[in-house]
Amino acid sequence: MIKKACTNCNFITKENVCPKCKSSSLSDDFSGLVIIFDAENSVIAKTMKIKEKGVYALKVR
Ligand SMILES: [Zn+2]
């Protein structure tokens, strides 16, 4: 299973288009996984400007 990270919002997907922001700019060169359960109360989510729960990459190159 090949997963890619959106270079725009860091969301991890196996689609060719990011389901969150509809960007087709996806990279398979990413590191770190962040699972956000509660975006409103998560410090990580705030830092990364994530507004919805999901699995995100820490760094996308
Ligand atoms: Zn995206």
Tab-separated table of C-alpha atoms and ligand atoms in Angstrom:
chain	number	residue	atom	x	y	z
A	1	MET	CA	0.000	0.000	0.000
A	2	ILE	CA	1.582	3.232	-1.176
A	3	LYS	CA	0.700	6.305	0.779
A	4	LYS	CA	1.450	9.858	-0.087
A	5	ALA	CA	1.356	13.080	1.834
A	6	CYS	CA	-0.266	16.241	0.583
A	7	THR	CA	2.329	18.979	0.209
A	8	ASN	CA	-0.342	21.567	0.901
A	9	CYS	CA	-1.982	20.336	4.119
A	10	ASN	CA	0.193	17.296	5.067
A	11	PHE	CA	-2.769	14.939	5.049
A	12	ILE	CA	-1.790	11.349	4.259
A	13	THR	CA	-3.782	9.569	1.604
A	14	LYS	CA	-3.502	6.781	-0.910
A	15	GLU	CA	-5.560	8.669	-3.456
A	16	ASN	CA	-4.075	10.763	-6.257
A	17	VAL	CA	-5.854	13.844	-5.018
A	18	CYS	CA	-5.919	15.044	-1.435
A	19	PRO	CA	-9.428	14.422	-0.048
A	20	LYS	CA	-9.037	17.331	2.385
A	21	CYS	CA	-7.952	20.216	0.202
A	22	LYS	CA	-8.346	18.718	-3.307
A	23	SER	CA	-4.708	19.409	-4.085
A	24	SER	CA	-3.053	17.026	-6.524
A	25	SER	CA	0.359	17.966	-5.203
A	26	LEU	CA	1.242	14.812	-3.296
A	27	SER	CA	4.658	13.533	-2.267
A	28	ASP	CA	5.812	10.074	-1.245
A	29	ASP	CA	8.845	11.668	0.359
A	30	PHE	CA	7.583	12.450	3.834
A	31	SER	CA	8.620	11.643	7.371
A	32	GLY	CA	6.823	11.282	10.656
A	33	LEU	CA	3.198	10.480	11.288
A	34	VAL	CA	0.860	12.518	13.432
A	35	ILE	CA	-2.565	11.181	14.278
A	36	ILE	CA	-4.937	13.955	15.261
A	37	PHE	CA	-8.030	12.858	17.161
A	38	ASP	CA	-9.144	16.147	18.589
A	39	ALA	CA	-7.924	18.989	16.395
A	40	GLU	CA	-9.482	21.702	18.543
A	41	ASN	CA	-7.641	20.709	21.696
A	42	SER	CA	-4.419	19.403	20.197
A	43	VAL	CA	-1.289	21.524	20.532
A	44	ILE	CA	0.239	19.685	17.584
A	45	ALA	CA	-2.787	20.397	15.447
A	46	LYS	CA	-2.611	24.080	16.340
A	47	THR	CA	1.094	24.220	15.549
A	48	MET	CA	0.541	22.522	12.211
A	49	LYS	CA	-2.639	24.498	11.519
A	50	ILE	CA	-4.699	21.314	11.246
A	51	LYS	CA	-8.413	21.762	11.695
A	52	GLU	CA	-9.715	18.238	11.146
A	53	LYS	CA	-8.894	14.862	12.653
A	54	GLY	CA	-6.883	12.459	10.562
A	55	VAL	CA	-3.400	11.175	9.864
A	56	TYR	CA	-0.828	13.742	8.811
A	57	ALA	CA	2.853	13.771	7.920
A	58	LEU	CA	5.210	15.761	10.102
A	59	LYS	CA	7.435	16.752	7.215
A	60	VAL	CA	6.729	16.648	3.494
A	61	ARG	CA	9.516	17.316	1.055
B	1	ZN	ZN	-4.259	18.453	1.213
